Amino acid sequence: MQPMVTDLTRRALLKKALGTAILLPTAGVLSACVSAEADESLSVAQGDRIIGCSRTPDGRFAVVVADTHGRPLHQIALPERGHGVAIQPGGELAVAFARRPGSYMQAFNPNTGVALPLRRADQGRHYYGHGAFSADGRYLFTTEGIRATSEGVIGVYDASAGLKKVAEYTGFGIGPHEVVLADARTLAVGVGGVHTHGREPLNLETMQPALVYLDIRTGEVLEKAVLADKRLSIRHLSVTDTGEIACGQQYRGQPEQAAPLVHLHRRGGALRPLLAEDEEWLHFNHYIASIASLDGYLLATSPRGNCYGIWHEASGELVDLRPLTDASGVAVSEGQWVVGSGAGKILTRGPENAGQIAQSAVMWDNHWNLLLS
């Protein structure tokens, strides 16, 4: 599959897509990529289910299981704002994590909506918002931190024993955020490198972000990849169709400074930046939330920039940049991306079409997962 547009026409198409964005703020949100979106019906698989954290109309928080039209099937109340969700292979257990610095994780059955007892963070610890199950579903691995120092911890919980903590992995960096399975024996961890008090950064001059690979059985550091620009905090991860790790960054430099916010990495190599002009990177407002690979293309969302971009993975070329208010979670269903929005929009599209947008009653948070039928 070839890129959607040639290099000669790409910039013109991007400017056309974004040219009126500044003039069309909606839902009280102002950003460079805000635009009006038309409501249309979706055409994704009926049996697939979206699972993501949300804000309820009365200002509270919940984790929601919905169909791919965004119609809620189950809603589980959360004590505070949620962030990421991990789904056990087989779909019998899911876990929602509090937004960093988080005080809880909430396990539940996504098929019935029945919640398990809330688990509070250990004393002097907090959750960083993400987790991942082992390939056999036995263990849950969570990103955690020591509250006083932000030293990173991977908590290991046994799902067969009621999510009892059975081990901790440390010594790989401070401020870990997302963890994914690089393969059945390896964890990939986005280490942000930022020491915080609450959400206030304390060490921006000395931060040391990295993409770290850990042995899933022992926690041993197998490999570490770093970026030359230490202000690029590696945060969100995804595994591409070809087995590379896609990394989304948060830039901690000057507001007017552009930086590449998405990189790809293959074991044994260097982090490879995806390509865009400075003014295109600035549309993302220094933050990437969710990433998903489809047919050799990568889609990355930015709720802070109210937009999403699509890159051709092999060439690294940015081939589309579109406005979407509070663009949040993304997953792949039936050969299409399904993209959520904090404004309740749900977009479905492929690499070579503009897609369709429908209105959901759910105000989605930054991430979601898809439970396939």
CSV table of C-alpha atoms in Angstrom, one decimal:
chain,number,residue,atom,x,y,z
A,1,MET,CA,0.0,0.0,0.0
A,2,GLN,CA,1.3,3.4,-1.0
A,3,PRO,CA,0.9,6.7,0.9
A,4,MET,CA,-2.4,8.4,0.4
A,5,VAL,CA,-1.0,11.6,-1.1
A,6,THR,CA,2.2,12.6,-2.8
A,7,ASP,CA,4.7,14.9,-1.2
A,8,LEU,CA,3.7,17.7,-3.7
A,9,THR,CA,0.1,17.7,-2.6
A,10,ARG,CA,0.4,16.7,1.1
A,11,ARG,CA,0.9,20.2,2.5
A,12,ALA,CA,-2.0,21.7,0.4
A,13,LEU,CA,-4.3,18.9,1.6
A,14,LEU,CA,-3.3,19.4,5.2
A,15,LYS,CA,-3.8,23.2,5.0
A,16,LYS,CA,-7.3,22.6,3.5
A,17,ALA,CA,-8.2,20.2,6.3
A,18,LEU,CA,-7.1,22.6,9.0
A,19,GLY,CA,-7.5,26.0,7.4
A,20,THR,CA,-10.8,27.0,9.1
A,21,ALA,CA,-10.1,25.2,12.4
A,22,ILE,CA,-9.2,28.3,14.5
A,23,LEU,CA,-12.5,29.9,13.6
A,24,LEU,CA,-14.7,27.1,14.8
A,25,PRO,CA,-14.4,26.3,18.5
A,26,THR,CA,-17.0,23.9,19.8
A,27,ALA,CA,-18.1,22.8,23.3
A,28,GLY,CA,-16.2,25.5,25.0
A,29,VAL,CA,-12.8,24.1,23.9
A,30,LEU,CA,-10.3,26.3,22.0
A,31,SER,CA,-7.5,24.9,20.0
A,32,ALA,CA,-5.6,25.0,16.7
A,33,CYS,CA,-7.5,22.0,15.4
A,34,VAL,CA,-11.1,22.5,16.5
A,35,SER,CA,-13.6,22.2,13.7
A,36,ALA,CA,-17.3,21.2,13.2
A,37,GLU,CA,-17.9,17.5,12.6
A,38,ALA,CA,-21.1,16.1,11.0
A,39,ASP,CA,-23.0,13.3,12.8
A,40,GLU,CA,-23.3,10.2,10.7
A,41,SER,CA,-24.0,6.5,11.4
A,42,LEU,CA,-21.0,4.2,11.9
A,43,SER,CA,-20.5,0.9,10.1
A,44,VAL,CA,-18.2,-1.0,12.4
A,45,ALA,CA,-18.8,-4.5,13.7
A,46,GLN,CA,-21.8,-4.7,16.0
A,47,GLY,CA,-20.3,-7.3,18.3
A,48,ASP,CA,-17.1,-5.4,19.2
A,49,ARG,CA,-17.2,-3.4,22.4
A,50,ILE,CA,-15.4,-0.2,23.4
A,51,ILE,CA,-14.1,0.0,26.9
A,52,GLY,CA,-12.8,3.3,28.2
A,53,CYS,CA,-12.9,5.8,31.1
A,54,SER,CA,-15.2,8.7,30.9
A,55,ARG,CA,-16.7,11.7,32.6
A,56,THR,CA,-20.4,11.5,33.3
A,57,PRO,CA,-22.9,14.3,32.6
A,58,ASP,CA,-23.1,15.1,36.3
A,59,GLY,CA,-19.3,15.6,36.5
A,60,ARG,CA,-18.4,12.3,38.0
A,61,PHE,CA,-16.3,9.5,36.5
A,62,ALA,CA,-16.9,6.0,35.3
A,63,VAL,CA,-15.5,3.3,33.1
A,64,VAL,CA,-17.9,2.4,30.3
A,65,VAL,CA,-18.4,-0.6,28.1
A,66,ALA,CA,-20.2,0.4,25.0
A,67,ASP,CA,-21.0,-0.9,21.5
A,68,THR,CA,-19.0,0.7,18.6
A,69,HIS,CA,-21.8,3.2,18.1
A,70,GLY,CA,-20.9,4.5,21.6
A,71,ARG,CA,-24.2,3.2,23.2
A,72,PRO,CA,-23.3,2.2,26.8
A,73,LEU,CA,-23.9,-1.4,27.8
A,74,HIS,CA,-22.3,-1.2,31.3
A,75,GLN,CA,-21.1,1.7,33.4
A,76,ILE,CA,-19.0,1.2,36.5
A,77,ALA,CA,-18.5,4.2,38.8
A,78,LEU,CA,-15.0,5.4,39.6
A,79,PRO,CA,-14.0,7.4,42.6
A,80,GLU,CA,-11.8,9.8,40.6
A,81,ARG,CA,-10.8,10.4,37.0
A,82,GLY,CA,-9.7,7.3,35.2
A,83,HIS,CA,-7.1,6.9,32.4
A,84,GLY,CA,-6.1,3.6,30.8
A,85,VAL,CA,-7.8,0.2,30.8
A,86,ALA,CA,-6.2,-3.3,30.6
A,87,ILE,CA,-8.2,-6.2,29.2
A,88,GLN,CA,-7.4,-9.8,30.1
A,89,PRO,CA,-7.0,-12.1,27.1
A,90,GLY,CA,-10.4,-13.9,26.7
A,91,GLY,CA,-12.2,-10.8,28.0
A,92,GLU,CA,-13.4,-12.0,31.4
A,93,LEU,CA,-11.6,-9.3,33.4
A,94,ALA,CA,-10.7,-5.7,32.8
A,95,VAL,CA,-9.0,-3.2,35.0
A,96,ALA,CA,-9.4,0.6,34.9
A,97,PHE,CA,-6.6,2.8,36.3
A,98,ALA,CA,-6.7,6.1,37.9
A,99,ARG,CA,-5.1,9.1,36.2
A,100,ARG,CA,-1.6,9.8,37.5
A,101,PRO,CA,-0.8,10.2,40.3
A,102,GLY,CA,-3.5,7.6,40.8
A,103,SER,CA,-4.8,6.2,44.0
A,104,TYR,CA,-6.8,3.2,42.7
A,105,MET,CA,-7.4,0.5,40.1
A,106,GLN,CA,-10.8,-0.9,39.5
A,107,ALA,CA,-11.3,-4.4,38.2
A,108,PHE,CA,-14.6,-5.5,36.6
A,109,ASN,CA,-16.2,-8.1,34.3
A,110,PRO,CA,-16.7,-6.3,31.0
A,111,ASN,CA,-19.3,-8.9,29.9
A,112,THR,CA,-21.6,-8.4,32.9
A,113,GLY,CA,-20.5,-5.0,34.3
A,114,VAL,CA,-20.0,-6.4,37.7
A,115,ALA,CA,-17.3,-4.6,39.7
A,116,LEU,CA,-14.7,-6.3,41.9
A,117,PRO,CA,-13.5,-4.6,45.1
A,118,LEU,CA,-11.6,-1.4,44.5
A,119,ARG,CA,-7.9,-1.7,45.1
A,120,ARG,CA,-6.1,1.3,46.6
A,121,ALA,CA,-2.5,2.0,45.9
A,122,ASP,CA,0.0,0.8,48.4
A,123,GLN,CA,1.2,3.2,51.1
A,124,GLY,CA,3.6,5.7,49.7
A,125,ARG,CA,2.9,4.6,46.1
A,126,HIS,CA,0.7,5.7,43.2
A,127,TYR,CA,-0.5,4.3,39.9
A,128,TYR,CA,0.6,5.9,36.7
A,129,GLY,CA,-2.5,5.2,34.7
A,130,HIS,CA,-1.8,2.0,32.7
A,131,GLY,CA,-1.3,-1.7,32.8
A,132,ALA,CA,-1.1,-4.8,30.6
A,133,PHE,CA,-1.9,-8.5,31.1
A,134,SER,CA,0.5,-11.3,30.2
A,135,ALA,CA,-0.3,-13.2,27.1
A,136,ASP,CA,-1.9,-16.1,29.1
A,137,GLY,CA,-3.9,-13.7,31.2
A,138,ARG,CA,-2.4,-14.9,34.5
A,139,TYR,CA,-0.6,-11.7,35.5
A,140,LEU,CA,-1.3,-8.0,35.4
A,141,PHE,CA,1.6,-5.6,35.1
A,142,THR,CA,1.0,-2.0,36.2
A,143,THR,CA,3.0,1.2,36.1
A,144,GLU,CA,3.5,2.5,39.6
A,145,GLY,CA,5.8,5.0,41.4
A,146,ILE,CA,7.2,5.7,44.8
A,147,ARG,CA,5.4,8.9,45.7
A,148,ALA,CA,8.4,10.7,47.3
A,149,THR,CA,10.8,10.1,44.4
A,150,SER,CA,8.8,9.0,41.4
A,151,GLU,CA,11.0,6.0,41.1
A,152,GLY,CA,9.4,3.6,38.7
A,153,VAL,CA,7.8,0.3,39.7
A,154,ILE,CA,6.2,-2.4,37.7
A,155,GLY,CA,3.6,-4.1,40.0
A,156,VAL,CA,2.9,-7.7,39.2
A,157,TYR,CA,-0.5,-9.0,40.2
A,158,ASP,CA,-1.8,-12.6,40.0
A,159,ALA,CA,-5.2,-12.6,38.4
A,160,SER,CA,-5.8,-16.2,39.6
A,161,ALA,CA,-5.5,-15.0,43.2
A,162,GLY,CA,-7.8,-12.0,43.1
A,163,LEU,CA,-5.2,-9.6,41.7
A,164,LYS,CA,-2.9,-10.2,44.7
A,165,LYS,CA,0.5,-8.4,44.3
A,166,VAL,CA,3.2,-11.0,44.0
A,167,ALA,CA,6.2,-9.1,42.8
A,168,GLU,CA,7.7,-5.6,41.9
A,169,TYR,CA,10.2,-4.7,39.2
A,170,THR,CA,12.3,-1.6,39.8
A,171,GLY,CA,15.6,0.0,38.7
A,172,PHE,CA,14.6,1.1,35.2
A,173,GLY,CA,13.9,4.8,35.6
A,174,ILE,CA,11.5,7.4,37.1
A,175,GLY,CA,8.0,8.3,36.0
A,176,PRO,CA,6.9,5.2,33.9
A,177,HIS,CA,3.6,5.7,32.1
A,178,GLU,CA,2.3,3.1,29.7
A,179,VAL,CA,3.4,-0.6,29.6
A,180,VAL,CA,2.6,-3.0,26.8
A,181,LEU,CA,3.6,-6.5,25.8
A,182,ALA,CA,6.4,-6.3,23.2
A,183,ASP,CA,6.1,-10.1,22.9
A,184,ALA,CA,5.1,-12.9,25.2
A,185,ARG,CA,8.3,-12.7,27.2
A,186,THR,CA,9.0,-8.9,27.1
A,187,LEU,CA,7.4,-5.8,28.6
A,188,ALA,CA,8.0,-2.4,26.9
A,189,VAL,CA,7.7,0.5,29.2
A,190,GLY,CA,7.5,4.2,28.3
A,191,VAL,CA,9.6,5.9,31.0
A,192,GLY,CA,8.6,9.6,31.1
A,193,GLY,CA,11.6,10.6,33.2
A,194,VAL,CA,9.7,13.3,35.1
A,195,HIS,CA,9.8,13.5,38.9
A,196,THR,CA,6.6,15.1,40.1
A,197,HIS,CA,4.9,16.4,43.2
A,198,GLY,CA,1.3,15.6,42.4
A,199,ARG,CA,1.3,16.6,38.7
A,200,GLU,CA,3.8,19.4,39.1
A,201,PRO,CA,7.2,18.5,37.4
A,202,LEU,CA,10.3,19.0,39.5
A,203,ASN,CA,13.2,17.9,37.3
A,204,LEU,CA,12.7,19.2,33.8
A,205,GLU,CA,16.4,20.2,33.5
A,206,THR,CA,17.6,16.7,34.4
A,207,MET,CA,14.8,14.4,33.2
A,208,GLN,CA,15.9,11.1,31.5
A,209,PRO,CA,13.1,9.6,29.4
A,210,ALA,CA,13.6,6.2,27.8
A,211,LEU,CA,11.8,3.3,26.1
A,212,VAL,CA,12.8,0.3,28.3
A,213,TYR,CA,12.4,-3.4,27.6
A,214,LEU,CA,12.1,-5.7,30.7
A,215,ASP,CA,12.1,-9.5,31.0
A,216,ILE,CA,8.6,-10.3,31.9
A,217,ARG,CA,9.6,-13.1,34.3
A,218,THR,CA,12.4,-11.2,36.3
A,219,GLY,CA,12.1,-7.5,35.6
A,220,GLU,CA,15.7,-7.5,34.2
A,221,VAL,CA,16.4,-4.5,31.9
A,222,LEU,CA,17.0,-6.1,28.5
A,223,GLU,CA,17.4,-2.9,26.4
A,224,LYS,CA,17.0,0.8,26.7
A,225,ALA,CA,16.4,3.3,23.8
A,226,VAL,CA,16.8,7.0,24.4
A,227,LEU,CA,16.1,10.3,22.5
A,228,ALA,CA,18.7,13.0,22.0
A,229,ASP,CA,16.1,15.6,23.1
A,230,LYS,CA,15.6,14.9,26.8
A,231,ARG,CA,12.6,17.1,27.0
A,232,LEU,CA,10.6,14.5,25.0
A,233,SER,CA,8.9,12.5,27.7
A,234,ILE,CA,8.0,9.1,26.4
A,235,ARG,CA,4.6,8.2,27.6
A,236,HIS,CA,2.2,6.2,25.4
A,237,LEU,CA,3.0,3.0,23.5
A,238,SER,CA,1.5,0.7,21.0
A,239,VAL,CA,2.7,-2.4,19.1
A,240,THR,CA,2.5,-2.0,15.3
A,241,ASP,CA,1.4,-4.6,12.8
A,242,THR,CA,5.0,-5.4,12.1
A,243,GLY,CA,6.1,-5.7,15.7
A,244,GLU,CA,7.7,-2.3,16.2
A,245,ILE,CA,6.9,-0.2,19.3
A,246,ALA,CA,5.2,3.1,18.5
A,247,CYS,CA,6.0,5.8,21.1
A,248,GLY,CA,3.9,8.9,21.7
A,249,GLN,CA,5.7,11.8,23.6
A,250,GLN,CA,4.8,14.8,25.6
A,251,TYR,CA,7.2,17.7,24.9
A,252,ARG,CA,8.4,19.5,28.0
A,253,GLY,CA,10.3,22.3,26.2
A,254,GLN,CA,9.3,25.8,25.2
A,255,PRO,CA,5.7,26.3,24.0
A,256,GLU,CA,6.7,27.8,20.7
A,257,GLN,CA,9.3,25.0,20.0
A,258,ALA,CA,8.3,22.1,17.7
A,259,ALA,CA,9.5,18.5,18.3
A,260,PRO,CA,8.7,15.1,16.8
A,261,LEU,CA,6.0,13.6,19.0
A,262,VAL,CA,5.9,10.0,17.6
A,263,HIS,CA,8.7,7.6,17.1
A,264,LEU,CA,9.0,3.9,16.1
A,265,HIS,CA,11.5,1.4,17.6
A,266,ARG,CA,12.6,-2.0,16.6
A,267,ARG,CA,14.8,-4.0,19.1
A,268,GLY,CA,18.5,-3.5,18.5
A,269,GLY,CA,18.0,-0.2,16.6
A,270,ALA,CA,17.5,3.5,17.4
A,271,LEU,CA,14.2,5.3,17.9
A,272,ARG,CA,13.1,6.6,14.5
A,273,PRO,CA,11.0,9.8,14.4
A,274,LEU,CA,8.0,10.1,12.2
A,275,LEU,CA,8.1,13.1,9.9
A,276,ALA,CA,6.1,16.4,9.9
A,277,GLU,CA,6.8,20.1,9.4
A,278,ASP,CA,7.2,22.2,12.5
A,279,GLU,CA,3.9,23.9,12.1
A,280,GLU,CA,2.2,20.4,11.7
A,281,TRP,CA,3.8,19.2,15.0
A,282,LEU,CA,2.7,22.3,16.8
A,283,HIS,CA,-1.0,21.4,15.9
A,284,PHE,CA,-0.6,18.5,18.4
A,285,ASN,CA,0.1,21.0,21.2
A,286,HIS,CA,3.1,18.9,22.5
A,287,TYR,CA,1.1,15.8,23.4
A,288,ILE,CA,0.2,12.4,21.9
A,289,ALA,CA,-2.4,10.3,23.7
A,290,SER,CA,-3.4,7.1,21.9
A,291,ILE,CA,-1.8,5.3,18.9
A,292,ALA,CA,-2.9,2.4,16.7
A,293,SER,CA,-1.4,0.7,13.6
A,294,LEU,CA,-3.5,-0.4,10.6
A,295,ASP,CA,-2.3,-1.8,7.2
A,296,GLY,CA,1.1,-0.1,7.4
A,297,TYR,CA,-0.2,3.2,8.7
A,298,LEU,CA,-0.2,4.7,12.2
A,299,LEU,CA,-2.9,7.0,13.7
A,300,ALA,CA,-2.1,9.1,16.7
A,301,THR,CA,-4.5,11.3,18.7
A,302,SER,CA,-4.0,14.6,20.6
A,303,PRO,CA,-6.8,15.7,23.0
A,304,ARG,CA,-4.8,18.8,23.8
A,305,GLY,CA,-4.4,19.7,20.1
A,306,ASN,CA,-8.0,18.5,19.2
A,307,CYS,CA,-6.7,16.6,16.2
A,308,TYR,CA,-5.2,13.4,15.0
A,309,GLY,CA,-2.5,12.5,12.4
A,310,ILE,CA,-1.9,9.5,10.2
A,311,TRP,CA,1.6,8.5,9.1
A,312,HIS,CA,2.9,5.9,6.6
A,313,GLU,CA,5.0,3.7,8.9
A,314,ALA,CA,7.7,2.6,6.3
A,315,SER,CA,8.5,6.1,5.0
A,316,GLY,CA,7.6,8.0,8.2
A,317,GLU,CA,5.6,10.5,6.1
A,318,LEU,CA,2.6,12.4,7.5
A,319,VAL,CA,-0.2,11.7,5.1
A,320,ASP,CA,-3.2,13.2,6.9
A,321,LEU,CA,-3.9,15.6,9.7
A,322,ARG,CA,-7.5,16.2,10.8
A,323,PRO,CA,-9.4,18.1,13.4
A,324,LEU,CA,-11.3,16.2,16.0
A,325,THR,CA,-12.4,17.9,19.2
A,326,ASP,CA,-10.7,16.3,22.2
A,327,ALA,CA,-9.4,13.4,20.1
A,328,SER,CA,-8.8,10.5,22.6
A,329,GLY,CA,-8.7,6.7,22.3
A,330,VAL,CA,-8.1,4.8,19.1
A,331,ALA,CA,-8.5,1.1,18.3
A,332,VAL,CA,-8.9,-1.1,15.3
A,333,SER,CA,-12.1,-2.9,14.4
A,334,GLU,CA,-13.0,-4.8,11.2
A,335,GLY,CA,-10.1,-3.1,9.3
A,336,GLN,CA,-10.9,0.4,10.4
A,337,TRP,CA,-9.7,2.8,13.1
A,338,VAL,CA,-12.3,3.7,15.7
A,339,VAL,CA,-11.4,7.0,17.4
A,340,GLY,CA,-13.1,8.5,20.4
A,341,SER,CA,-13.5,12.0,21.6
A,342,GLY,CA,-14.1,13.8,24.9
A,343,ALA,CA,-16.9,15.6,23.2
A,344,GLY,CA,-18.7,12.3,22.6
A,345,LYS,CA,-17.8,11.9,18.9
A,346,ILE,CA,-16.8,8.5,17.5
A,347,LEU,CA,-15.0,8.5,14.2
A,348,THR,CA,-14.5,5.4,12.1
A,349,ARG,CA,-12.2,5.5,9.1
A,350,GLY,CA,-9.5,3.7,7.1
A,351,PRO,CA,-6.1,4.9,5.9
A,352,GLU,CA,-7.5,6.1,2.6
A,353,ASN,CA,-10.8,7.7,3.5
A,354,ALA,CA,-12.0,10.6,5.6
A,355,GLY,CA,-14.4,8.4,7.5
A,356,GLN,CA,-17.7,8.9,9.3
A,357,ILE,CA,-18.5,10.5,12.6
A,358,ALA,CA,-21.4,9.7,15.0
A,359,GLN,CA,-22.4,11.3,18.3
A,360,SER,CA,-22.1,9.2,21.4
A,361,ALA,CA,-23.6,10.0,24.8
A,362,VAL,CA,-20.2,9.1,26.4
A,363,MET,CA,-17.5,11.8,27.0
A,364,TRP,CA,-14.5,9.5,26.5
A,365,ASP,CA,-11.2,10.0,28.2
A,366,ASN,CA,-7.7,9.7,26.6
A,367,HIS,CA,-7.6,6.0,26.0
A,368,TRP,CA,-9.8,3.0,25.2
A,369,ASN,CA,-9.6,-0.6,24.3
A,370,LEU,CA,-11.6,-2.7,22.0
A,371,LEU,CA,-13.0,-6.1,23.2
A,372,LEU,CA,-13.4,-8.0,20.0
A,373,SER,CA,-16.4,-10.2,19.4
